[in-house]
Amino acid sequence: MRWQVFGRRRVYGSEWVELWLDDVEIPGVGRVEHHVLRMPRACATAVVTDERGRFLLLYRHRFITGRWGWELPAGWVEAGEEPAAAIAREVEEETGWRPGRVEPLTEYFALTGISDARFHAFHVTGCTYVGEPRDAAEATRVEWLPEAEVVELLTGGQVSDGATQAALSYYLGPHRLAGG
Amino acid sequence: MRWQVFGRRRVYGSEWVELWLDDVEIPGVGRVEHHVLRMPRACATAVVTDERGRFLLLYRHRFITGRWGWELPAGWVEAGEEPAAAIAREVEEETGWRPGRVEPLTEYFALTGISDARFHAFHVTGCTYVGEPRDAAEATRVEWLPEAEVVELLTGGQVSDGATQAALSYYLGPHRLAGG
């Protein structure tokens, strides 16, 4: 069942986010003005593991939600940049570890009901340490954690960042169940 | 490392989404105007399983992303409504199955870098069929699918909705690994 779009108008524009009102006919509901948050840049995240099966995580504060929590390295994909190149850059900037291998893990739209915000998640392995993180504003701590501890953090409410929950859960669940 | 917020101003308001510009000092970066999408309503989703371990999914089209895909039942939490009550209502409206038991599964912020958009995911069991979905605009098909097929859909790119990936992956990964 497709919703029909008759037109759209932009009510706010910026390089980070645009707000549009789309003129939409929803079957059984009628014609409405529907908010759409268009995000020109995608986001990239990475599940980073080492040869001992540990996970590289950052402990940080988010001013928007007021929460401290464990997160994956992540960042915006710049204009003209490949998502894989973006995440390799972000992992090194945020953690001081330079990725060896970068493989696609999964992709998704974070808020399909209201936005086209897109995430590319990768699995990164074979990292080498190149020094202190250059992007010091990101995290208070950068640590390699064993899987059992990561599962505890996830199920104990210590991971409030959706992108981190999504990629770690995908890696530990469907990816592994499918033999990945 | 905390970012300091000096003030904020709203540039767009509605009952669905508000756009704010926050005046923020980012350590090592400086003082910037940071976009924040404030969403007054949370979203609720549900992993719905039956006694045979099958999953209740909807096949639907999303006009914003232009994609067809499999999704969990989901919806906004109305003002004054408990998230558990919201998802019980949505599951019945969208699928025609009335929830028996509704248990919290996980919570997260979908876009912590730019928004306070919040999701509450539940595990719903013991459903009874009460008739055709009342909310016919939502889905083209409503089906109970076995776990192996759900894993195939997730790893085969048939689930582009982030909330669906997140909750199903969490259920199949960390939740199960923790003995849930």
Coordinates of C-alpha atoms in Angstrom, one line a residue:
Chain A
M1 CA 0.0 0.0 0.0
R2 CA 1.8 3.1 -1.2
W3 CA 1.2 6.6 0.0
Q4 CA 0.9 9.1 -2.8
V5 CA 3.1 12.3 -2.7
F6 CA 1.7 15.3 -4.5
G7 CA 4.4 17.8 -3.7
R8 CA 6.8 19.1 -1.1
R9 CA 8.1 22.3 0.2
R10 CA 11.2 23.0 2.3
V11 CA 10.6 25.0 5.5
Y12 CA 14.3 24.9 6.7
G13 CA 17.6 24.2 5.1
S14 CA 21.1 23.7 6.3
E15 CA 24.1 21.4 5.4
W16 CA 23.2 19.1 8.3
V17 CA 19.4 18.8 8.2
E18 CA 16.6 20.0 6.1
L19 CA 13.0 20.2 7.2
W20 CA 10.3 19.6 4.5
L21 CA 6.5 19.4 4.5
D22 CA 5.3 16.8 2.1
D23 CA 1.8 16.8 0.7
V24 CA 0.8 13.2 1.1
E25 CA -2.4 11.1 0.5
I26 CA -2.5 8.3 3.1
P27 CA -5.0 5.5 2.1
G28 CA -7.8 5.4 4.7
V29 CA -6.6 8.6 6.3
G30 CA -6.7 11.3 3.7
R31 CA -4.5 14.0 2.5
V32 CA -2.0 15.4 5.1
E33 CA 1.1 17.6 5.4
H34 CA 3.7 15.2 6.6
H35 CA 7.0 16.3 8.2
V36 CA 10.2 15.0 6.6
L37 CA 13.7 15.5 7.9
R38 CA 16.0 15.2 5.0
M39 CA 19.7 14.6 6.0
P40 CA 22.1 15.3 3.1
R41 CA 24.9 13.3 4.8
A42 CA 24.8 9.6 5.8
C43 CA 26.3 8.4 9.1
A44 CA 28.9 5.6 9.3
T45 CA 29.6 3.4 12.3
A46 CA 31.9 0.4 13.0
V47 CA 32.0 -2.7 15.1
V48 CA 35.8 -2.8 15.7
T49 CA 37.1 -6.2 16.9
D50 CA 40.7 -7.5 17.6
E51 CA 42.2 -10.9 17.2
R52 CA 41.1 -11.8 20.8
G53 CA 37.4 -11.0 19.9
R54 CA 37.4 -7.8 22.0
F55 CA 35.4 -4.7 21.0
L56 CA 36.7 -1.2 20.7
L57 CA 34.3 1.2 22.5
L58 CA 34.2 4.9 23.5
Y59 CA 32.7 6.2 26.8
R60 CA 31.2 9.6 26.2
H61 CA 28.6 12.2 27.1
R62 CA 25.9 13.4 24.8
F63 CA 24.6 16.9 25.4
I64 CA 21.3 16.4 23.6
T65 CA 20.2 13.4 25.7
G66 CA 22.1 14.2 28.8
R67 CA 23.5 10.7 29.0
W68 CA 26.8 9.1 29.4
G69 CA 27.2 5.8 27.6
W70 CA 29.4 3.4 25.6
E71 CA 29.4 4.0 21.9
L72 CA 31.0 2.7 18.7
P73 CA 33.2 5.0 16.7
A74 CA 30.9 6.9 14.3
G75 CA 30.6 10.0 12.1
W76 CA 29.1 11.8 9.2
V77 CA 30.0 10.8 5.7
E78 CA 31.4 13.9 4.0
A79 CA 30.2 15.0 0.5
G80 CA 31.9 12.9 -2.1
E81 CA 33.4 10.5 0.4
E82 CA 32.8 6.7 0.4
P83 CA 31.2 5.4 3.6
A84 CA 34.0 2.9 4.1
A85 CA 36.6 5.7 3.8
A86 CA 34.6 7.9 6.2
I87 CA 34.5 5.2 8.9
A88 CA 38.2 4.4 8.5
R89 CA 39.0 8.1 9.1
E90 CA 36.6 8.4 12.1
V91 CA 37.9 5.2 13.8
E92 CA 41.4 6.6 13.6
E93 CA 40.5 10.1 14.7
E94 CA 38.3 9.0 17.6
T95 CA 40.3 6.1 18.9
G96 CA 43.9 6.3 17.7
W97 CA 43.6 2.9 16.1
R98 CA 44.1 2.7 12.3
P99 CA 41.8 0.1 10.6
G100 CA 43.3 -2.8 8.7
R101 CA 40.3 -4.3 7.1
V102 CA 36.9 -2.5 6.6
E103 CA 33.9 -4.7 5.6
P104 CA 30.2 -3.7 5.1
L105 CA 28.1 -5.1 8.0
T106 CA 24.6 -3.6 7.5
E107 CA 22.7 -0.5 6.4
Y108 CA 19.4 1.1 7.6
F109 CA 17.3 4.2 7.8
A110 CA 17.2 5.3 11.4
L111 CA 13.8 6.9 11.5
T112 CA 11.8 5.7 8.4
G113 CA 8.6 7.3 9.6
I114 CA 9.9 10.8 9.5
S115 CA 13.4 11.0 8.0
D116 CA 15.7 9.7 5.3
A117 CA 18.7 9.6 7.8
R118 CA 20.8 6.7 6.7
F119 CA 23.4 4.6 8.5
H120 CA 26.2 2.4 7.1
A121 CA 27.6 0.0 9.6
F122 CA 31.0 -1.7 9.1
H123 CA 33.1 -4.5 10.7
V124 CA 36.6 -3.3 11.2
T125 CA 39.5 -5.6 12.0
G126 CA 43.3 -5.7 12.0
C127 CA 43.8 -2.3 13.7
T128 CA 47.2 -0.9 14.6
Y129 CA 47.8 1.7 17.2
V130 CA 49.0 5.1 15.8
G131 CA 48.8 7.3 18.9
E132 CA 46.4 9.4 21.0
P133 CA 43.0 10.1 19.4
R134 CA 43.2 13.4 17.4
D135 CA 39.5 14.1 18.0
A136 CA 39.7 14.5 21.8
A137 CA 36.3 16.1 22.0
E138 CA 34.6 12.8 21.4
A139 CA 35.4 10.5 24.3
T140 CA 36.5 10.3 27.9
R141 CA 37.7 6.7 27.6
V142 CA 38.6 4.4 24.7
E143 CA 38.7 0.7 25.6
W144 CA 38.9 -2.8 24.2
L145 CA 36.2 -4.8 26.1
P146 CA 35.5 -8.5 26.0
E147 CA 32.3 -9.8 24.5
A148 CA 30.7 -10.9 27.8
E149 CA 31.1 -7.3 29.1
V150 CA 29.7 -5.8 25.9
V151 CA 26.6 -8.0 26.3
E152 CA 26.3 -6.9 29.9
L153 CA 26.5 -3.3 28.9
L154 CA 23.9 -3.7 26.2
T155 CA 21.4 -5.6 28.4
G156 CA 22.1 -3.4 31.4
G157 CA 21.1 -0.1 30.0
Q158 CA 24.7 1.2 29.5
V159 CA 24.3 1.7 25.7
S160 CA 21.7 4.4 25.0
D161 CA 23.0 5.3 21.5
G162 CA 20.8 3.7 18.9
A163 CA 23.5 3.3 16.3
T164 CA 25.7 1.5 18.8
Q165 CA 22.9 -0.8 19.9
A166 CA 21.9 -1.5 16.3
A167 CA 25.3 -2.4 14.9
L168 CA 26.6 -4.4 18.0
S169 CA 23.3 -6.3 18.2
Y170 CA 23.3 -7.0 14.5
Y171 CA 26.9 -8.3 14.7
L172 CA 26.1 -10.5 17.8
G173 CA 22.7 -11.6 16.5
P174 CA 21.7 -12.0 12.8
H175 CA 25.3 -11.6 11.4
R176 CA 26.6 -14.4 13.6
L177 CA 23.4 -16.6 13.2
A178 CA 23.9 -16.4 9.4
G179 CA 27.5 -17.6 9.8
G180 CA 29.3 -14.2 9.6
Chain B
M1 CA 34.3 15.2 28.3
R2 CA 31.2 17.3 28.4
W3 CA 30.1 19.9 25.8
Q4 CA 28.8 23.0 27.4
V5 CA 25.5 24.5 26.4
F6 CA 25.0 28.2 26.7
G7 CA 21.6 28.6 25.3
R8 CA 19.1 27.4 22.7
R9 CA 16.5 28.8 20.3
R10 CA 13.7 27.2 18.5
V11 CA 13.6 27.8 14.8
Y12 CA 10.6 25.5 14.0
G13 CA 7.8 24.0 16.1
S14 CA 5.1 21.4 15.6
E15 CA 3.6 18.5 17.5
W16 CA 5.8 16.0 15.7
V17 CA 9.1 17.6 15.6
E18 CA 10.9 20.8 16.7
L19 CA 14.1 22.2 15.3
W20 CA 16.4 24.0 17.7
L21 CA 19.8 25.7 17.4
D22 CA 21.8 25.1 20.5
D23 CA 24.7 27.4 21.4
V24 CA 27.4 24.8 22.3
E25 CA 31.1 24.9 23.3
I26 CA 32.8 21.8 22.0
P27 CA 36.2 21.1 23.7
G28 CA 39.0 21.5 21.1
V29 CA 36.6 22.7 18.4
G30 CA 35.1 25.9 19.8
R31 CA 31.7 27.5 20.1
V32 CA 29.2 26.4 17.5
E33 CA 25.5 26.5 16.7
H34 CA 24.4 22.9 16.8
H35 CA 21.2 21.6 15.2
V36 CA 18.9 19.6 17.5
L37 CA 15.7 17.9 16.4
R38 CA 13.6 17.6 19.5
M39 CA 10.7 15.0 19.2
P40 CA 8.0 15.5 21.8
R41 CA 6.7 11.9 21.3
A42 CA 8.7 8.7 21.8
C43 CA 8.2 5.7 19.4
A44 CA 7.4 2.2 20.5
T45 CA 8.2 -1.0 18.6
A46 CA 7.6 -4.7 19.4
V47 CA 9.2 -8.0 18.6
V48 CA 6.1 -10.2 18.5
T49 CA 6.6 -13.9 18.8
D50 CA 4.2 -16.9 19.1
E51 CA 4.5 -20.2 20.9
R52 CA 6.2 -21.7 17.9
G53 CA 9.0 -19.0 18.0
R54 CA 7.7 -17.3 14.8
F55 CA 7.9 -13.5 14.4
L56 CA 5.0 -11.2 13.4
L57 CA 6.1 -8.8 10.6
L58 CA 4.5 -6.3 8.2
Y59 CA 5.5 -5.8 4.6
R60 CA 5.2 -2.2 3.7
H61 CA 6.3 0.8 1.6
R62 CA 7.9 3.9 3.0
F63 CA 7.4 7.0 0.9
I64 CA 10.3 8.9 2.5
T65 CA 12.9 6.3 1.6
G66 CA 11.1 4.9 -1.4
R67 CA 11.7 1.4 0.0
W68 CA 9.6 -1.7 0.5
G69 CA 10.6 -3.8 3.4
W70 CA 9.7 -6.0 6.4
E71 CA 9.0 -4.1 9.6
L72 CA 7.9 -4.6 13.2
P73 CA 4.6 -3.1 14.4
A74 CA 5.5 0.4 15.6
G75 CA 4.0 3.8 16.4
W76 CA 4.2 7.1 18.3
V77 CA 3.5 7.1 22.0
E78 CA 0.7 9.6 22.4
A79 CA 0.8 12.4 25.1
G80 CA 0.0 10.9 28.5
E81 CA 0.2 7.3 27.2
E82 CA 2.5 4.6 28.7
P83 CA 4.9 3.2 26.0
A84 CA 3.6 -0.4 26.8
A85 CA 0.0 0.7 26.3
A86 CA 1.0 2.5 23.0
I87 CA 2.6 -0.6 21.6
A88 CA -0.3 -2.9 22.6
R89 CA -2.6 -0.5 20.8
E90 CA -0.4 -0.3 17.7
V91 CA 0.2 -4.1 17.4
E92 CA -3.6 -4.7 17.4
E93 CA -4.4 -1.8 15.0
E94 CA -1.7 -2.7 12.5
T95 CA -1.8 -6.5 12.6
G96 CA -5.2 -7.6 14.0
W97 CA -3.5 -9.6 16.8
R98 CA -4.2 -8.5 20.4
P99 CA -1.2 -8.8 22.7
G100 CA -1.3 -11.0 25.7
R101 CA 2.0 -10.2 27.5
V102 CA 4.0 -7.0 26.9
E103 CA 7.5 -6.9 28.4
P104 CA 10.2 -4.2 28.0
L105 CA 13.1 -5.3 25.7
T106 CA 15.3 -2.3 25.2
E107 CA 15.4 1.5 24.8
Y108 CA 17.6 3.8 22.8
F109 CA 18.0 7.2 21.2
A110 CA 17.9 6.8 17.5
L111 CA 20.1 9.7 16.5
T112 CA 22.1 10.9 19.5
G113 CA 24.3 13.2 17.5
I114 CA 21.5 15.4 16.4
S115 CA 18.2 14.4 18.0
D116 CA 16.5 13.3 21.2
A117 CA 14.2 10.9 19.3
R118 CA 13.6 8.0 21.6
F119 CA 12.5 4.4 21.1
H120 CA 11.0 1.9 23.5
A121 CA 11.2 -1.7 22.2
F122 CA 9.0 -4.5 23.7
H123 CA 8.7 -8.2 23.5
V124 CA 5.1 -9.2 22.9
T125 CA 3.7 -12.8 23.4
G126 CA 0.4 -14.6 23.8
C127 CA -1.4 -12.8 21.0
T128 CA -5.0 -13.7 20.0
Y129 CA -6.5 -12.9 16.6
V130 CA -9.3 -10.3 16.7
G131 CA -9.8 -9.6 13.0
E132 CA -8.5 -7.6 10.1
P133 CA -6.1 -4.8 10.9
R134 CA -8.0 -1.5 11.5
D135 CA -5.1 0.5 10.4
A136 CA -5.1 -0.6 6.7
A137 CA -2.8 2.2 5.6
E138 CA 0.2 0.6 7.3
A139 CA 0.9 -2.7 5.6
T140 CA 0.4 -4.8 2.4
R141 CA 1.0 -8.1 4.2
V142 CA 1.0 -9.2 7.8
E143 CA 2.8 -12.6 8.4
W144 CA 4.2 -14.9 11.0
L145 CA 7.7 -15.9 9.8
P146 CA 10.1 -18.5 11.2
E147 CA 13.3 -17.4 12.8
A148 CA 15.6 -18.7 10.0
E149 CA 13.6 -16.6 7.5
V150 CA 13.8 -13.5 9.7
V151 CA 17.6 -13.9 9.9
E152 CA 17.7 -14.3 6.1
L153 CA 15.7 -11.1 5.7
L154 CA 17.9 -9.2 8.1
T155 CA 21.2 -10.3 6.5
G156 CA 19.8 -10.1 2.9
G157 CA 19.0 -6.4 2.9
Q158 CA 15.2 -6.9 3.2
V159 CA 14.9 -4.9 6.4
S160 CA 15.8 -1.2 5.8
D161 CA 13.9 0.1 8.7
G162 CA 16.3 0.9 11.5
A163 CA 13.9 0.4 14.4
T164 CA 13.1 -3.1 13.1
Q165 CA 16.8 -4.0 12.6
A166 CA 17.6 -2.7 16.1
A167 CA 14.9 -4.6 18.0
L168 CA 15.1 -7.9 16.1
S169 CA 18.9 -7.9 16.3
Y170 CA 18.8 -7.0 20.0
Y171 CA 16.3 -9.9 20.6
L172 CA 18.4 -12.4 18.6
G173 CA 21.7 -11.2 19.9
P174 CA 22.4 -9.6 23.3
H175 CA 19.0 -10.5 24.8
R176 CA 19.4 -14.1 24.0
L177 CA 23.1 -14.2 24.9
A178 CA 22.2 -12.8 28.3
G179 CA 19.8 -15.7 28.7
G180 CA 16.6 -13.7 27.9

